Coordinates of C-alpha atoms and ligand atoms in Angstrom, one line a residue:
M1 CA 10.6 8.7 26.9
G2 CA 7.0 8.4 28.0
F3 CA 4.3 6.4 26.2
L4 CA 2.6 9.5 24.7
E5 CA 5.8 10.9 23.4
E6 CA 6.6 7.6 21.8
I7 CA 3.3 7.7 19.9
K8 CA 3.7 11.4 18.9
R9 CA 7.1 10.8 17.3
R10 CA 6.0 7.9 15.0
R11 CA 5.2 8.4 11.4
T12 CA 4.0 5.3 9.5
F13 CA 3.5 5.7 5.8
G14 CA 3.6 4.1 2.4
I15 CA 4.9 5.4 -0.9
I16 CA 2.6 4.6 -3.9
S17 CA 3.3 5.0 -7.5
H18 CA 3.1 3.4 -10.9
P19 CA 6.1 1.1 -11.6
D20 CA 9.2 3.1 -12.6
A21 CA 8.1 6.5 -11.3
G22 CA 10.9 6.3 -8.7
K23 CA 9.5 4.7 -5.5
T24 CA 12.5 2.6 -4.8
T25 CA 14.9 5.4 -5.5
L26 CA 13.0 7.8 -3.3
T27 CA 12.8 5.2 -0.5
E28 CA 16.5 4.8 -0.7
K29 CA 17.2 8.5 -0.6
L30 CA 14.9 8.8 2.5
L31 CA 16.9 6.0 4.2
L32 CA 20.1 7.7 3.3
F33 CA 19.0 11.0 4.9
G34 CA 17.9 9.0 7.9
G35 CA 21.3 7.4 8.2
A36 CA 19.8 4.0 8.0
I37 CA 21.9 3.0 5.0
Q38 CA 25.3 4.4 4.0
E39 CA 25.2 4.1 0.2
A40 CA 22.9 4.3 -2.7
G41 CA 22.0 0.9 -4.2
A42 CA 21.5 -0.7 -0.8
V43 CA 17.8 -1.2 -1.2
K44 CA 17.2 -3.7 -3.8
S45 CA 14.4 -3.1 -6.3
N46 CA 11.4 -5.2 -5.6
K47 CA 10.1 -4.8 -9.1
I48 CA 8.6 -7.8 -10.6
K49 CA 10.3 -8.1 -14.0
K50 CA 8.3 -9.0 -17.0
T51 CA 10.1 -12.4 -17.2
A52 CA 8.7 -13.5 -13.8
T53 CA 5.9 -15.5 -15.3
S54 CA 8.2 -18.1 -16.6
D55 CA 11.2 -17.6 -14.4
F56 CA 10.4 -19.1 -11.0
M57 CA 13.7 -18.4 -9.4
E58 CA 12.9 -14.8 -10.1
I59 CA 9.6 -15.2 -8.2
E60 CA 11.5 -16.6 -5.2
R61 CA 14.1 -13.9 -5.4
Q62 CA 11.4 -11.3 -5.5
R63 CA 9.7 -12.8 -2.5
G64 CA 13.0 -12.7 -0.6
I65 CA 13.4 -9.0 -1.4
S66 CA 9.9 -8.2 -0.5
V67 CA 10.4 -9.8 3.0
A68 CA 13.4 -7.6 3.4
T69 CA 11.8 -4.4 2.3
S70 CA 8.3 -5.0 3.9
V71 CA 9.0 -2.4 6.6
L72 CA 11.9 0.0 6.5
A73 CA 12.3 2.0 9.7
F74 CA 14.7 4.8 10.4
H75 CA 15.1 7.8 12.7
Y76 CA 15.1 11.3 11.4
Q77 CA 15.4 14.3 13.6
D78 CA 13.4 13.2 16.7
K79 CA 11.0 11.0 14.7
K80 CA 10.7 7.3 14.2
I81 CA 9.7 6.7 10.6
N82 CA 8.2 3.4 9.3
I83 CA 7.9 3.0 5.5
L84 CA 5.7 0.2 4.6
D85 CA 6.5 -1.3 1.2
T86 CA 3.7 -1.4 -1.4
P87 CA 4.3 -3.5 -4.5
G88 CA 3.9 -1.4 -7.6
H89 CA 3.2 -4.3 -10.0
K90 CA -0.5 -4.5 -10.7
D91 CA -0.8 -8.2 -10.2
F92 CA 0.1 -7.6 -6.5
A93 CA -2.3 -4.6 -6.1
E94 CA -4.3 -6.4 -3.5
D95 CA -1.2 -6.7 -1.3
T96 CA -0.8 -2.9 -1.7
F97 CA -4.5 -2.3 -0.8
R98 CA -4.1 -4.3 2.4
T99 CA -0.8 -2.5 3.3
L100 CA -2.7 0.8 2.9
T101 CA -4.9 -0.2 5.9
A102 CA -1.8 0.0 8.1
V103 CA -0.4 3.4 7.0
D104 CA -1.3 6.7 8.5
S105 CA -0.4 8.7 5.4
V106 CA 1.1 8.2 1.9
I107 CA 3.4 9.9 -0.5
V108 CA 2.4 9.6 -4.1
V109 CA 5.2 9.6 -6.6
I110 CA 4.6 10.8 -10.2
D111 CA 6.9 10.8 -13.1
V112 CA 7.1 14.4 -14.5
A113 CA 7.2 13.1 -18.1
K114 CA 4.5 10.4 -17.8
G115 CA 2.2 12.3 -15.5
V116 CA -0.6 10.4 -13.8
E117 CA -0.5 6.7 -14.7
E118 CA -3.0 3.9 -14.3
Q119 CA -1.7 2.2 -11.2
T120 CA -1.4 5.5 -9.4
E121 CA -5.1 6.2 -10.2
K122 CA -6.2 3.0 -8.6
L123 CA -4.1 3.3 -5.5
V124 CA -5.0 6.9 -4.9
E125 CA -8.7 6.1 -5.3
V126 CA -8.4 3.6 -2.4
C127 CA -6.6 6.3 -0.3
R128 CA -9.2 8.9 -1.2
M129 CA -12.0 6.6 -0.1
R130 CA -10.4 6.2 3.3
N131 CA -9.4 9.9 3.6
I132 CA -5.8 9.0 4.1
P133 CA -3.6 12.1 4.1
M134 CA -1.5 12.3 0.9
M135 CA 1.5 14.3 -0.2
V136 CA 2.5 14.2 -3.9
F137 CA 6.1 14.2 -5.1
I138 CA 6.6 14.9 -8.8
N139 CA 9.9 13.2 -9.7
K140 CA 12.5 13.2 -12.4
L141 CA 12.7 17.0 -12.7
D142 CA 16.2 16.6 -14.2
R143 CA 14.4 15.2 -17.3
E144 CA 12.2 17.0 -19.8
G145 CA 8.7 16.7 -18.7
K146 CA 5.2 18.2 -18.6
D147 CA 4.6 21.8 -17.5
A148 CA 4.2 22.1 -13.8
F149 CA 0.8 23.7 -14.0
D150 CA -0.5 21.1 -16.5
L151 CA 0.7 18.4 -14.1
L152 CA -1.1 20.0 -11.2
D153 CA -4.3 20.1 -13.3
E154 CA -3.8 16.5 -14.3
V155 CA -3.3 15.4 -10.7
E156 CA -6.5 17.2 -9.7
Q157 CA -8.6 15.9 -12.6
K158 CA -7.3 12.3 -12.9
L159 CA -6.8 11.6 -9.2
G160 CA -9.7 13.7 -7.9
L161 CA -7.4 15.6 -5.5
K162 CA -7.4 19.2 -4.3
V163 CA -3.7 20.3 -4.5
T164 CA -1.6 23.0 -3.1
P165 CA 2.0 23.3 -4.4
L166 CA 4.6 23.6 -1.7
S167 CA 7.4 23.9 -4.1
L168 CA 7.9 25.0 -7.7
P169 CA 10.6 24.0 -10.2
I170 CA 12.7 26.7 -11.9
G171 CA 13.1 25.3 -15.4
M172 CA 13.1 21.6 -16.2
G173 CA 15.4 19.0 -17.7
Y174 CA 18.2 20.8 -19.5
T175 CA 17.1 24.2 -18.2
F176 CA 16.4 23.0 -14.6
K177 CA 18.0 25.5 -12.3
G178 CA 16.5 24.8 -8.9
I179 CA 13.5 24.6 -6.7
Y180 CA 11.6 27.4 -5.1
N181 CA 10.5 26.1 -1.8
I182 CA 7.2 27.7 -0.9
W183 CA 7.0 25.8 2.4
E184 CA 10.4 26.9 3.7
N185 CA 10.3 30.1 1.7
N186 CA 13.7 29.8 0.2
I187 CA 15.3 28.8 -3.1
Q188 CA 17.8 26.2 -3.7
L189 CA 19.8 26.2 -6.9
F190 CA 21.4 23.1 -8.3
E191 CA 24.5 23.1 -10.5
G192 CA 26.4 20.6 -12.6
E193 CA 26.1 20.0 -16.4
K194 CA 24.5 16.6 -16.2
K195 CA 22.9 17.2 -12.9
Q196 CA 24.0 13.8 -11.7
T197 CA 25.3 15.3 -8.5
I198 CA 23.9 18.1 -6.4
G199 CA 25.6 21.3 -7.1
K200 CA 26.0 24.0 -4.5
K201 CA 22.7 24.8 -2.8
I202 CA 22.2 28.6 -2.6
H203 CA 19.6 29.9 -0.2
F204 CA 17.7 33.1 -0.8
Q205 CA 15.2 34.6 1.6
S206 CA 13.6 36.9 -0.9
L207 CA 12.9 37.1 -4.6
E208 CA 14.3 40.6 -4.6
D209 CA 17.7 39.5 -3.6
S210 CA 20.0 40.8 -6.4
K211 CA 22.1 37.6 -6.2
L212 CA 19.1 35.7 -7.4
E213 CA 18.8 37.5 -10.7
A214 CA 22.5 37.0 -11.2
A215 CA 22.1 33.2 -10.5
I216 CA 19.1 32.3 -12.7
G217 CA 18.8 35.3 -15.0
A218 CA 16.2 37.9 -15.4
P219 CA 13.8 35.9 -17.7
S220 CA 13.7 32.9 -15.3
L221 CA 13.1 35.2 -12.3
Q222 CA 10.3 37.1 -14.1
N223 CA 8.7 33.8 -15.0
L224 CA 9.0 32.5 -11.4
K225 CA 7.4 35.7 -10.0
E226 CA 4.5 35.2 -12.4
E227 CA 4.1 31.6 -11.5
L228 CA 4.1 32.3 -7.8
E229 CA 1.4 34.9 -8.3
L230 CA -0.6 32.4 -10.2
I231 CA -0.3 29.9 -7.4
Q232 CA -1.4 32.4 -4.8
G233 CA -4.4 33.3 -7.0
V234 CA -5.5 29.8 -8.0
Y235 CA -4.6 27.3 -5.3
P236 CA -5.7 27.2 -1.6
K237 CA -3.1 28.0 1.0
F238 CA -1.8 24.9 2.8
N239 CA -3.8 24.1 5.8
R240 CA -2.8 21.1 7.9
E241 CA -6.3 20.3 9.2
S242 CA -7.5 19.9 5.6
Y243 CA -4.5 17.8 4.7
L244 CA -5.0 15.5 7.7
K245 CA -8.7 15.1 6.8
G246 CA -7.7 14.0 3.2
A247 CA -9.2 17.1 1.8
L248 CA -6.0 18.9 0.6
Q249 CA -2.9 17.4 -0.9
P250 CA 0.4 19.3 -0.9
V251 CA 2.6 18.8 -4.0
L252 CA 6.4 19.0 -4.0
F253 CA 8.8 18.7 -7.0
G254 CA 12.2 17.2 -7.2
S255 CA 14.4 14.4 -8.5
A256 CA 15.0 11.4 -6.3
L257 CA 17.9 10.2 -8.3
N258 CA 19.8 13.5 -7.9
N259 CA 18.6 14.4 -4.5
F260 CA 16.8 17.5 -5.6
G261 CA 14.0 18.4 -3.2
V262 CA 14.3 15.1 -1.3
E263 CA 15.5 16.5 2.0
E264 CA 12.8 19.3 1.6
L265 CA 10.2 16.6 1.1
L266 CA 11.4 14.7 4.2
N267 CA 11.5 17.9 6.3
C268 CA 8.0 18.9 5.2
F269 CA 6.8 15.3 5.8
V270 CA 8.0 15.0 9.4
E271 CA 6.4 18.4 10.2
I272 CA 3.0 17.8 8.7
A273 CA 2.4 14.0 8.4
P274 CA 0.1 12.6 11.1
E275 CA 1.2 10.5 14.1
P276 CA -0.6 7.2 14.5
L277 CA -4.3 7.7 13.9
P278 CA -7.3 6.1 15.7
K279 CA -8.7 3.1 14.0
D280 CA -12.3 1.9 13.6
A281 CA -13.2 -1.5 14.9
E282 CA -16.7 -3.0 14.5
E283 CA -17.2 -2.4 18.2
R284 CA -15.8 1.1 18.7
L285 CA -13.1 3.6 17.7
I286 CA -9.7 2.7 19.2
E287 CA -7.3 5.5 20.2
P288 CA -3.6 4.9 20.0
K289 CA -3.1 6.4 23.5
E290 CA -5.3 3.8 25.2
A291 CA -3.3 1.8 27.7
D292 CA -4.3 -1.7 26.4
F293 CA -2.6 -3.2 23.4
S294 CA -4.5 -3.8 20.2
G295 CA -3.3 -4.5 16.7
F296 CA -4.2 -6.3 13.5
V297 CA -2.5 -8.5 10.9
F298 CA -2.2 -6.8 7.5
K299 CA 0.3 -9.0 5.8
I300 CA 1.6 -12.6 6.1
H301 CA 4.8 -13.7 4.5
A302 CA 5.7 -17.4 4.2
N303 CA 9.1 -18.6 5.1
M304 CA 11.4 -18.8 2.1
D305 CA 12.8 -22.1 3.4
P306 CA 10.4 -24.9 2.5
N307 CA 11.7 -27.0 5.4
H308 CA 10.4 -24.4 7.9
R309 CA 6.8 -24.0 7.5
D310 CA 6.5 -21.0 9.8
R311 CA 5.5 -17.6 8.5
L312 CA 5.9 -14.0 9.5
A313 CA 2.7 -12.2 10.3
F314 CA 3.0 -8.4 10.2
V315 CA 1.0 -6.7 12.9
K316 CA 0.3 -2.9 13.1
V317 CA 0.1 -1.8 16.7
V318 CA -3.0 0.4 17.0
S319 CA -3.1 1.1 20.7
G320 CA -1.1 0.5 23.9
T321 CA 2.2 -1.3 24.0
F322 CA 3.0 -4.7 22.5
K323 CA 5.4 -6.6 24.9
R324 CA 7.4 -9.6 24.2
N325 CA 6.2 -12.7 26.1
N326 CA 2.9 -11.1 27.2
P327 CA -0.1 -13.2 26.4
Y328 CA -2.5 -11.6 23.9
L329 CA -5.9 -12.5 22.8
H330 CA -6.2 -13.8 19.2
V331 CA -9.8 -12.7 18.8
R332 CA -10.9 -15.0 16.0
L333 CA -9.5 -18.1 17.7
N334 CA -10.5 -16.9 21.1
K335 CA -7.1 -18.0 22.4
K336 CA -4.3 -16.3 24.3
I337 CA -0.9 -16.5 22.6
K338 CA 2.6 -15.4 23.7
F339 CA 5.3 -14.3 21.3
A340 CA 8.8 -15.1 22.4
A341 CA 10.6 -13.5 19.5
P342 CA 8.7 -10.6 18.0
N343 CA 10.7 -8.8 15.3
T344 CA 11.1 -5.2 14.6
F345 CA 12.5 -3.9 11.3
F346 CA 15.3 -1.4 10.7
A347 CA 16.3 -0.6 7.2
E348 CA 16.9 -4.2 6.0
R349 CA 17.7 -5.7 9.4
K350 CA 15.3 -7.6 11.6
E351 CA 15.8 -7.6 15.4
I352 CA 14.0 -9.0 18.4
V353 CA 12.0 -6.3 20.1
D354 CA 10.8 -6.1 23.7
T355 CA 8.3 -3.2 23.4
S356 CA 6.5 -1.7 20.4
Y357 CA 4.3 1.3 20.3
P358 CA 1.3 2.5 18.2
G359 CA 2.4 3.0 14.6
D360 CA 5.1 0.3 14.8
I361 CA 5.0 -2.9 12.9
V362 CA 5.8 -6.1 14.7
G363 CA 6.7 -9.3 12.8
L364 CA 5.4 -12.4 14.6
H365 CA 6.5 -16.0 13.8
D366 CA 3.4 -18.0 13.0
T367 CA 2.8 -21.6 12.5
G368 CA -0.6 -21.2 10.8
N369 CA -2.7 -19.3 13.4
F370 CA -3.0 -16.1 11.5
K371 CA -5.1 -14.8 8.6
I372 CA -5.0 -11.4 7.1
G373 CA -7.3 -9.1 9.1
D374 CA -7.0 -10.9 12.4
T375 CA -7.1 -8.8 15.5
L376 CA -4.8 -9.2 18.6
T377 CA -5.7 -7.5 21.9
A378 CA -4.9 -7.4 25.6
G379 CA -8.2 -9.1 26.2
E380 CA -11.1 -7.1 24.7
V381 CA -13.0 -8.6 21.8
L382 CA -12.4 -6.2 18.9
H383 CA -12.6 -6.7 15.1
F384 CA -10.7 -4.0 13.1
K385 CA -12.5 -2.9 10.0
G386 CA -11.0 -2.1 6.6
I387 CA -9.3 -5.2 5.3
P388 CA -11.6 -6.2 2.5
S389 CA -11.1 -8.6 -0.3
F390 CA -11.6 -7.1 -3.7
S391 CA -13.4 -8.9 -6.5
P392 CA -10.7 -10.8 -8.4
E393 CA -10.2 -10.3 -12.1
H394 CA -9.1 -13.8 -13.1
F395 CA -10.8 -17.1 -12.2
R396 CA -9.9 -20.7 -12.8
Y397 CA -10.9 -24.1 -11.4
I398 CA -8.1 -25.6 -9.4
N399 CA -7.7 -29.4 -9.7
N400 CA -5.6 -31.9 -7.9
N401 CA -3.1 -33.6 -10.2
D402 CA -1.7 -36.0 -7.7
P403 CA -4.5 -37.9 -5.9
L404 CA -2.1 -39.2 -3.2
K405 CA -1.4 -35.7 -2.1
S406 CA -4.9 -34.3 -1.7
K407 CA -4.4 -33.4 2.0
Q408 CA -1.2 -31.5 1.2
L409 CA -3.0 -29.7 -1.6
A410 CA -5.9 -28.7 0.7
K411 CA -3.5 -27.5 3.4
G412 CA -1.4 -25.6 0.9
I413 CA -4.4 -23.8 -0.7
D414 CA -5.7 -23.0 2.7
Q415 CA -2.5 -21.4 3.9
L416 CA -1.8 -19.5 0.7
M417 CA -5.3 -18.1 0.9
D418 CA -4.7 -17.0 4.5
E419 CA -1.6 -15.2 3.2
G420 CA -3.8 -13.4 0.8
V421 CA -2.1 -14.7 -2.4
A422 CA -5.5 -15.2 -4.0
Q423 CA -9.1 -16.0 -3.1
L424 CA -10.9 -19.3 -2.9
F425 CA -14.5 -19.8 -3.8
I426 CA -16.3 -23.1 -3.4
L427 CA -19.2 -23.7 -5.8
N428 CA -22.5 -24.4 -4.1
L429 CA -23.6 -26.8 -6.8
N430 CA -20.7 -29.3 -6.8
G431 CA -18.2 -28.2 -4.2
R432 CA -15.5 -27.5 -6.9
K433 CA -12.8 -25.1 -5.9
V434 CA -12.3 -21.9 -7.9
I435 CA -9.3 -19.6 -7.4
G436 CA -9.7 -15.9 -8.1
T437 CA -6.7 -13.6 -8.5
V438 CA -6.0 -10.0 -9.2
G439 CA -3.3 -10.8 -11.8
A440 CA -2.6 -13.8 -14.0
L441 CA 0.9 -14.1 -12.4
Q442 CA -0.6 -15.4 -9.2
F443 CA -1.7 -18.7 -10.8
E444 CA 1.9 -19.5 -11.6
V445 CA 3.0 -18.4 -8.1
I446 CA 0.4 -20.7 -6.5
Q447 CA 1.3 -23.7 -8.7
Y448 CA 5.0 -23.2 -8.0
R449 CA 4.6 -22.7 -4.3
L450 CA 2.2 -25.6 -3.8
L451 CA 4.7 -27.9 -5.4
H452 CA 7.8 -26.6 -3.6
E453 CA 6.4 -25.9 -0.2
Y454 CA 3.6 -28.5 0.1
G455 CA 4.6 -31.2 -2.4
A456 CA 1.3 -30.9 -4.1
Q457 CA 0.5 -30.7 -7.8
C458 CA -2.3 -28.6 -9.1
G459 CA -3.7 -27.9 -12.5
Y460 CA -6.1 -25.3 -13.7
E461 CA -9.2 -25.3 -15.9
N462 CA -10.7 -22.3 -17.4
L463 CA -13.9 -20.9 -16.1
N464 CA -15.9 -18.1 -17.6
V465 CA -16.4 -15.6 -14.8
F466 CA -16.6 -11.8 -15.3
K467 CA -16.8 -10.7 -11.6
A468 CA -17.4 -12.1 -8.2
C469 CA -19.9 -10.1 -6.1
W470 CA -20.7 -10.6 -2.5
I471 CA -24.5 -10.8 -2.0
E472 CA -26.3 -9.1 0.9
A473 CA -30.0 -9.9 1.4
E474 CA -32.7 -10.8 3.9
E475 CA -32.8 -14.6 4.2
K476 CA -36.6 -14.5 4.1
N477 CA -36.9 -12.2 1.1
E478 CA -38.8 -13.9 -1.8
D479 CA -36.6 -12.3 -4.4
F480 CA -33.5 -13.7 -2.7
K481 CA -35.0 -17.2 -2.6
E482 CA -35.8 -16.9 -6.3
F483 CA -32.3 -15.5 -7.1
K484 CA -30.7 -18.5 -5.3
R485 CA -32.9 -21.0 -7.2
I486 CA -32.4 -19.4 -10.6
K487 CA -28.7 -18.6 -10.3
Q488 CA -27.8 -21.7 -8.4
K489 CA -25.1 -22.6 -11.0
F490 CA -23.3 -19.3 -10.4
L491 CA -23.3 -19.3 -6.6
A492 CA -20.4 -20.0 -4.4
H493 CA -19.1 -19.4 -0.9
D494 CA -15.9 -17.6 0.0
K495 CA -13.6 -18.8 2.8
S496 CA -15.6 -17.1 5.5
G497 CA -18.8 -18.6 4.3
K498 CA -20.2 -15.5 2.6
L499 CA -22.4 -16.0 -0.4
V500 CA -20.8 -14.9 -3.7
F501 CA -22.3 -14.6 -7.2
L502 CA -19.9 -15.4 -10.0
A503 CA -21.4 -13.4 -12.8
D504 CA -20.3 -14.7 -16.2
S505 CA -20.6 -11.4 -18.0
A506 CA -21.2 -7.7 -17.4
F507 CA -24.6 -8.2 -19.0
S508 CA -25.8 -11.0 -16.7
L509 CA -24.6 -9.0 -13.7
Q510 CA -26.5 -6.0 -14.8
M511 CA -29.6 -8.1 -15.5
A512 CA -29.4 -9.6 -12.1
Q513 CA -29.0 -6.2 -10.4
E514 CA -32.1 -4.9 -12.3
Q515 CA -34.1 -8.1 -11.7
Y516 CA -33.5 -8.3 -8.0
P517 CA -33.5 -4.7 -6.6
D518 CA -33.8 -6.0 -3.0
L519 CA -30.4 -7.7 -3.2
K520 CA -27.2 -5.8 -2.7
F521 CA -24.2 -6.7 -5.0
H522 CA -20.9 -5.8 -3.4
F523 CA -17.6 -5.7 -5.1
T524 CA -15.5 -6.0 -1.9
S525 CA -16.1 -8.5 0.9
E526 CA -16.5 -5.8 3.5
F527 CA -19.9 -4.1 3.6
Ligands
LIG601 P1 9.9 2.2 -9.0 O1 10.4 1.7 -7.7 O2 8.8 3.3 -8.8 O3 9.5 1.2 -9.9 O4 11.1 3.1 -9.7 P2 12.6 3.1 -9.4 O5 13.0 3.8 -8.2 O6 13.2 1.7 -9.6 O7 13.1 4.0 -10.7 C1 12.8 3.6 -12.0 C2 13.9 4.2 -12.9 O8 13.8 5.6 -12.8 C3 15.3 3.8 -12.5 O9 16.0 3.7 -13.7 C4 15.7 5.0 -11.7 O10 17.1 5.2 -11.7 C5 15.1 6.1 -12.4 N1 14.9 7.4 -11.6 C6 14.4 7.5 -10.4 N2 14.3 8.8 -10.0 C7 14.8 9.5 -11.0 C8 15.1 10.9 -11.2 O11 14.9 11.7 -10.4 N3 15.6 11.2 -12.4 C9 15.9 10.3 -13.4 N4 16.4 10.8 -14.5 N5 15.7 9.0 -13.3 C10 15.2 8.6 -12.1 P3 16.4 2.3 -14.4 O12 17.3 2.6 -15.5 O13 15.1 1.6 -14.6 O14 17.0 1.5 -13.2 P4 18.5 1.6 -12.7 O15 19.3 0.8 -13.5 O16 18.9 3.1 -12.7 O17 18.3 1.1 -11.3

């Protein structure tokens, strides 16, 4: 198969949802359809259970699972599909944001009874900002839930999307009878009292088919006809261009657990979802079909075995082919590096791979060369955009509790920050280190990992910070000079040396914004 065909057949995407909406179940069903696994239950849940804060074995177990499920690849029809895992737990949201820089599209899973939930809102907002093509799967149709049209409204209003339903449920929960597939223009009925297994699927080509009335009854049929009319009147027709631009989101209904509508979702996905998309670098736009390799690191996973300090860096191939043993330029270090054993991922297996194509994810063993956001190329100096750090929500001083191990502590902190576990800020005034995290759980993770992987002991001290903002200003600006003098106590630098204002309250942030209009206050590190 030629290079261009290899690109065209790749589909790299992520599934996002609020915890418990059914992401793991759906992933598993997609893998089953792709023949990548043989039985349900094979993909372990990567959910962080509530006990994780105090149960460190649980944290390690979760990390193990999350390595295994970072990339799940399978073949379906003539396509190669890569699912990138996105943790649903909010304390790991930043991980998910970074992974979203490596996907070409997403499927949003929503629980029919709970509707749009908090975590879905945040993740969809990031996708919307980047115009990532999105499909919505409304799950758990076997249960009583909200009315389909109310849900479509909710998705539009809460998520700011423009939807077009591509399927419609007939009944719900106890009265659920099947799904009218607008996309394929057929109806599939499901049987079985408890709906735990798929009943016989019956295909109809037209609503006028007399067998249909016999199967679902006259009232349901009448209702369905009215609903379809409503859809035609109210929602725009599906248009692939708009979907690819992120301006229109198709919605499908089903039940992952019971396999209702899953195959239909997959068939629709492989038909409409984009092949690998061009990516913006600071220098220029990079097209996948360019001959020269380029890619970027979006995730780093530390080895589970503390005796082996190597890590696995996940690289998304943006253009050209990545070849084993070829020297590639590590742009930040300005150094050529060869990789003797790059990994590819298949369901839950890792294998050494000789050649990878745009859209693929390659796992590279790393002894500390990589940071999240690093670019690798065949030789050109490129810096891919779009891997920002977000303003953390929790802040604490980190102190060394074992003076004999200060080197180990510094190294450990450095490496954990490169992995993106948390962010480090160094106060301008006294050089003290402040750790900022998205969730409180990370503090426990850092303490545990520093001890077990680096032999270092750290302690924390509370610090009153409301938000970290990256400051952009002209060095010579008088306002900026005054700001630096007056706010000296609240200024720090991040790991790349950028100036950060650690505002202690919403009020002081607002005051500073009003007082210094020439300064720009950014809530992400990329501006
Ligand atoms: P997540 O990854 O988004 O967090 O969700 P996950 O797939 O783990 O699903 C959360 C719960 O919802 C699971 O039940 C799962 O079986 C159930 N579920 C998923 N899809 C459907 C569906 O279509 N219908 C119904 N009724 N339930 C569904 P659990 O009891 O938490 O876990 P388990 O013991 O079944 O694994």
